[in-house]
């Protein structure tokens, strides 16, 4: 399964006047393509902090003490703010808890929706063209290494030049088509507006409106969308109506004509699109050919056969061999990288006093790993791609702590001595002695070790993977080229953005979207505002959607509607979702996997069935016991006590003080994550082989039996 996001050993703290609050402590999870991962826990458990770290909006006093967040082969904790702008909103979007604080109260809803579309479309084109050129360059290099005679090299260079040339031609054809589509969508929106005003008996200048439609029609002209003959037909009909229409006439003829034009435009909008990739090659080779007489279906079939027979099959055959060579060459270099990684692991597992030796070895390791990366590999391995930034950051943090820890300890001792002296002299200081802000050197070293271990595992996996079908890999590479080329020309105009925004408003369940588009946030109810926030989050068609308690401020009826909507959009748009909530009941029917957090750590992790049918951690039991359902007859139990003060993290299990099932060891040693099954883990000493058997509360076992019974029925 394709991983969208990987979080490894993430640690986040906040600097406060009273000391450093450890908000997130060594958590790890991943998010797969098309799944919903729910992160559940009380307020203050670290859920929202984790989500804000993923999208790069942590507070200024936050400090990332270790770990990594991998997206598309890059560590999001190490990339620049400029690079994050390309990801935030475009690739990863977020729905916040309070919709009113997410919306600009003095900006119309429509403008807030279209801003993201227009901005992200501009930023994508440049990076896509860069990615296209870079990958084609690597492919050409490898072709020349496999087919190495002067004649073959000349043929390879010509073939890559041809491939680039017809891809450019493809994008030109697609750009013209997209511009026409943009104008078409704008015209449909305009007609919808006119028809709405007529229906509501609002004043409207019919002649002026019809002439505006005629003018907009010209922009929809495209040989693959709207023909010149059809534009002339509707233009004549508009002229004829304008000549005969008087202000005393009813609107019947106007409505009929507008409706007729709208229905035709919607029909062509939903019709089959040309295969721009194949058409690009045909046009590249036959620049003067007239293909307007063909239907789209005929055209696609003809051009596909033409490109296959004349170019593509040969290109794919060569590409497959080039990619096989590239991978084989990379594997040879990985042997050296693996040896260096193992040596580096031994080095960082011991004494770290020789700073110069460690950093030199780190640079050497990075260089060998980077040299061994297969540049034609489509699926980027995060451990290899993000090694440099991650290792450099972790090492710098360790060595900085060697200097700052003693300084902070001395500062604390001076403050404490001053405080005690004042107390001894009978004075009552109004200030407090803040704890020393120290970095746990043992943990910092463990983070370095874990990073190298993941690298070693990644390199070893490269050797153990089954032999690839390079024909399929070559096709996947061409598909990647096609996708990047399409992004270059998919420009969103203001008209197009408006039309898409109105469709989005309709998609999220807002009635009369054309009117609502022009309204301000304060003119909507709480549920409607949340729908607008969802629409804004979806405006750039992201891969990953983070929902930070999006239903908390809503009543239960609206909650249900919003959850159903998110589920629907997930399927339709193939979204990967991280759903943050304090209520397990909210995610019962939508989560694929659930991570239960407490005091900055994941205490239980598994599929939805694992958590609801076989919970193992006492904290999960407590959450489930406090969750009502229609059949519960027992008194619901509140969780006793309060979460611990994370300025002074507890010695053992953070939940021990509130856990009536706590063992003596819970107060002494923090439990590791025990494996319940291949998908299910829980951090509780109750899972230790020597632990006494403890059953979940009766309210939970009864509910599980009811759920199993209902499932079988």
Coordinates of N, CA and C in Angstrom, one line a residue, residues 500-610:
X500 N -15.8 26.8 -10.7 CA -15.4 25.7 -9.9 C -15.8 25.9 -8.4
X501 N -15.7 27.1 -7.9 CA -16.1 27.4 -6.6 C -17.6 27.2 -6.3
X502 N -18.4 27.6 -7.3 CA -19.8 27.4 -7.2 C -20.2 25.9 -7.2
X503 N -19.4 25.2 -8.0 CA -19.6 23.7 -8.0 C -19.2 23.1 -6.7
X504 N -18.1 23.6 -6.1 CA -17.7 23.1 -4.8 C -18.7 23.4 -3.7
X505 N -19.3 24.6 -3.7 CA -20.3 24.9 -2.8 C -21.5 24.0 -2.9
X506 N -21.8 23.7 -4.1 CA -22.9 22.7 -4.3 C -22.6 21.3 -3.9
X507 N -21.3 21.0 -4.1 CA -20.8 19.6 -3.7 C -20.8 19.4 -2.2
X508 N -20.6 20.5 -1.5 CA -20.6 20.3 0.0 C -22.0 20.6 0.6
X509 N -23.0 20.7 -0.2 CA -24.4 20.8 0.2 C -24.9 22.1 0.5
X510 N -24.4 23.2 -0.1 CA -24.9 24.5 0.1 C -25.9 24.9 -1.0
X511 N -27.1 25.2 -0.7 CA -28.1 25.5 -1.7 C -27.9 26.9 -2.3
X512 N -28.4 27.1 -3.5 CA -28.3 28.4 -4.2 C -26.8 28.9 -4.2
X513 N -25.9 28.1 -4.6 CA -24.5 28.4 -4.5 C -24.1 29.7 -5.2
X514 N -24.7 30.0 -6.4 CA -24.4 31.2 -7.1 C -24.7 32.5 -6.3
X515 N -25.7 32.5 -5.5 CA -26.0 33.6 -4.6 C -25.1 33.6 -3.4
X516 N -25.0 32.4 -2.8 CA -24.1 32.2 -1.6 C -22.7 32.6 -1.9
X517 N -22.2 32.4 -3.1 CA -20.9 32.8 -3.5 C -20.5 34.2 -3.2
X518 N -21.5 35.1 -3.2 CA -21.3 36.6 -3.1 C -21.5 37.0 -1.6
X519 N -21.8 36.1 -0.7 CA -22.1 36.5 0.7 C -20.9 36.4 1.6
X520 N -21.0 37.0 2.8 CA -20.0 37.0 3.8 C -20.2 35.9 4.8
X521 N -19.1 35.5 5.5 CA -19.2 34.3 6.4 C -20.3 34.5 7.5
X522 N -20.5 35.8 7.9 CA -21.5 36.0 9.0 C -22.9 35.8 8.6
X523 N -23.2 35.6 7.3 CA -24.5 35.4 6.7 C -24.9 33.9 6.7
X524 N -23.9 33.1 7.2 CA -24.2 31.6 7.2 C -24.3 31.1 8.7
X525 N -25.0 30.0 8.8 CA -25.0 29.3 10.1 C -23.7 28.6 10.4
X526 N -23.5 28.0 11.6 CA -22.3 27.3 12.0 C -22.0 26.1 11.1
X527 N -23.0 25.3 10.8 CA -22.9 24.2 9.9 C -22.5 24.6 8.5
X528 N -23.2 25.6 8.0 CA -22.9 26.1 6.7 C -21.4 26.6 6.6
X529 N -21.0 27.4 7.6 CA -19.6 27.9 7.6 C -18.6 26.7 7.6
X530 N -18.9 25.7 8.3 CA -18.0 24.5 8.3 C -18.0 23.9 6.9
X531 N -19.1 23.9 6.2 CA -19.1 23.3 4.8 C -18.3 24.2 3.9
X532 N -18.3 25.5 4.1 CA -17.5 26.4 3.4 C -16.0 26.2 3.6
X533 N -15.6 26.0 4.9 CA -14.2 25.7 5.3 C -13.8 24.4 4.6
X534 N -14.7 23.4 4.5 CA -14.4 22.1 3.8 C -14.2 22.4 2.3
X535 N -15.0 23.2 1.7 CA -14.9 23.6 0.3 C -13.6 24.2 0.0
X536 N -13.1 25.2 0.9 CA -11.9 25.8 0.7 C -10.7 24.9 0.8
X537 N -10.8 23.9 1.8 CA -9.8 22.9 1.9 C -9.7 22.0 0.7
X538 N -10.8 21.8 0.0 CA -10.8 20.9 -1.2 C -10.5 21.7 -2.5
X539 N -10.5 23.0 -2.4 CA -10.4 23.8 -3.6 C -9.2 23.5 -4.5
X540 N -8.1 23.1 -3.9 CA -6.9 22.8 -4.7 C -6.7 21.3 -4.9
X541 N -7.8 20.6 -4.7 CA -7.7 19.1 -4.9 C -6.5 18.4 -4.2
X542 N -6.4 18.5 -2.9 CA -5.3 18.0 -2.2 C -5.2 16.5 -2.1
X543 N -4.0 15.9 -1.8 CA -3.9 14.5 -1.6 C -4.3 14.1 -0.2
X544 N -4.0 15.0 0.8 CA -4.2 14.7 2.2 C -5.0 15.8 2.8
X545 N -6.0 15.3 3.5 CA -6.9 16.3 4.2 C -6.8 16.0 5.7
X546 N -6.5 17.0 6.5 CA -6.4 16.9 8.0 C -7.7 17.6 8.5
X547 N -8.4 16.9 9.3 CA -9.7 17.4 9.9 C -9.4 17.5 11.4
X548 N -9.2 18.7 11.9 CA -9.0 19.0 13.3 C -10.2 19.3 14.0
X549 N -10.9 18.2 14.6 CA -12.1 18.3 15.3 C -13.1 19.2 14.5
X550 N -13.5 18.9 13.3 CA -14.3 19.7 12.5 C -15.8 19.7 12.9
X551 N -16.2 18.8 13.8 CA -17.6 18.7 14.2 C -17.8 19.2 15.7
X552 N -16.8 19.6 16.4 CA -16.9 19.9 17.8 C -17.9 21.1 18.1
X553 N -17.9 22.1 17.2 CA -18.8 23.2 17.4 C -20.2 23.1 16.9
X554 N -20.5 21.9 16.4 CA -21.8 21.6 15.7 C -22.7 20.8 16.6
X555 N -24.0 20.9 16.3 CA -25.0 20.0 17.0 C -24.9 18.6 16.3
X556 N -25.5 17.6 17.0 CA -25.3 16.2 16.5 C -25.9 16.0 15.1
X557 N -27.0 16.6 14.8 CA -27.5 16.5 13.4 C -26.6 16.9 12.4
X558 N -26.0 18.2 12.6 CA -25.1 18.7 11.6 C -23.8 17.9 11.6
X559 N -23.4 17.4 12.8 CA -22.2 16.6 12.9 C -22.3 15.4 12.0
X560 N -23.5 14.7 12.0 CA -23.7 13.6 11.2 C -23.6 13.9 9.7
X561 N -24.2 15.1 9.3 CA -24.1 15.5 7.9 C -22.7 15.8 7.5
X562 N -21.9 16.5 8.3 CA -20.5 16.8 8.0 C -19.7 15.5 7.9
X563 N -19.9 14.5 8.8 CA -19.1 13.3 8.7 C -19.5 12.5 7.4
X564 N -20.8 12.5 7.1 CA -21.2 11.8 5.9 C -20.6 12.5 4.6
X565 N -20.6 13.8 4.7 CA -20.0 14.6 3.6 C -18.5 14.3 3.4
X566 N -17.8 14.2 4.5 CA -16.3 13.9 4.5 C -16.1 12.5 3.9
X567 N -16.9 11.6 4.4 CA -16.8 10.2 3.8 C -17.1 10.2 2.3
X568 N -18.1 10.9 1.9 CA -18.5 10.9 0.5 C -17.3 11.5 -0.3
X569 N -16.8 12.6 0.1 CA -15.7 13.3 -0.6 C -14.4 12.5 -0.6
X570 N -14.2 11.7 0.4 CA -13.0 10.8 0.5 C -13.1 9.8 -0.6
X571 N -14.2 9.2 -0.9 CA -14.4 8.2 -1.9 C -14.3 8.9 -3.3
X572 N -15.0 10.0 -3.5 CA -15.1 10.6 -4.8 C -13.7 11.2 -5.2
X573 N -13.0 11.7 -4.3 CA -11.7 12.4 -4.6 C -10.5 11.6 -4.2
X574 N -10.7 10.4 -3.7 CA -9.6 9.5 -3.3 C -8.6 10.2 -2.3
X575 N -9.2 10.8 -1.3 CA -8.5 11.5 -0.3 C -7.9 10.6 0.7
X576 N -6.7 11.0 1.3 CA -6.2 10.4 2.5 C -6.5 11.3 3.6
X577 N -7.1 10.8 4.7 CA -7.6 11.8 5.8 C -7.0 11.4 7.1
X578 N -6.6 12.5 7.8 CA -6.2 12.4 9.2 C -7.3 13.1 10.0
X579 N -8.0 12.4 10.8 CA -9.2 12.9 11.5 C -8.9 13.0 13.0
X580 N -8.8 14.3 13.5 CA -8.5 14.6 14.9 C -9.7 14.7 15.7
X581 N -9.9 14.0 16.8 CA -11.1 14.1 17.6 C -10.8 13.7 19.0
X582 N -11.7 14.1 20.0 CA -11.6 13.6 21.4 C -12.7 12.6 21.6
X583 N -13.5 12.3 20.6 CA -14.7 11.4 20.7 C -14.5 10.2 19.8
X584 N -14.3 9.1 20.4 CA -14.2 7.8 19.7 C -15.5 7.5 18.9
X585 N -16.6 7.9 19.4 CA -17.9 7.7 18.7 C -18.0 8.4 17.4
X586 N -17.4 9.5 17.3 CA -17.4 10.3 16.0 C -16.8 9.5 14.9
X587 N -15.7 8.7 15.1 CA -15.0 8.1 14.1 C -15.3 6.6 13.9
X588 N -16.3 6.2 14.6 CA -16.7 4.7 14.6 C -17.0 4.2 13.2
X589 N -17.6 5.0 12.4 CA -18.0 4.5 11.1 C -17.2 5.1 9.9
X590 N -16.1 5.8 10.2 CA -15.4 6.4 9.1 C -13.9 6.1 9.2
X591 N -13.4 5.7 10.3 CA -11.9 5.5 10.4 C -11.5 4.1 10.0
X592 N -10.4 4.0 9.2 CA -9.8 2.7 8.9 C -8.9 2.2 10.0
X593 N -8.1 3.2 10.5 CA -7.2 2.9 11.6 C -7.3 4.0 12.6
X594 N -7.0 3.7 13.9 CA -7.2 4.6 15.0 C -5.9 4.6 15.8
X595 N -5.4 5.8 16.1 CA -4.3 6.0 17.1 C -4.8 6.7 18.3
X596 N -4.7 6.1 19.5 CA -5.2 6.7 20.7 C -4.0 7.4 21.4
X597 N -4.1 8.7 21.6 CA -3.0 9.5 22.2 C -3.4 9.9 23.7
X598 N -2.3 9.9 24.5 CA -2.4 10.4 25.9 C -1.1 10.9 26.3
X599 N -1.1 12.2 26.8 CA 0.1 12.8 27.3 C 1.2 12.8 26.3
X600 N 0.9 13.1 25.0 CA 1.9 13.2 24.0 C 2.4 12.0 23.4
X601 N 1.8 10.8 23.8 CA 2.3 9.5 23.2 C 1.1 8.7 22.7
X602 N 1.4 7.9 21.7 CA 0.4 6.9 21.2 C 0.4 5.7 22.1
X603 N -0.8 5.5 22.8 CA -0.9 4.4 23.7 C -1.5 3.2 23.2
X604 N -2.3 3.4 22.1 CA -2.9 2.2 21.4 C -3.0 2.6 19.9
X605 N -2.8 1.6 19.0 CA -2.8 1.8 17.6 C -3.2 0.6 16.9
X606 N -4.3 0.7 16.1 CA -4.8 -0.4 15.3 C -5.9 -0.1 14.4
X607 N -6.5 -1.1 13.7 CA -7.6 -0.9 12.9 C -8.8 -0.5 13.7
X608 N -9.8 0.0 13.1 CA -11.1 0.4 13.8 C -11.7 -0.8 14.5
X609 N -11.6 -2.0 13.8 CA -12.1 -3.2 14.5 C -11.3 -3.6 15.7
X610 N -9.9 -3.4 15.6 CA -9.1 -3.7 16.7 C -9.5 -2.8 18.0

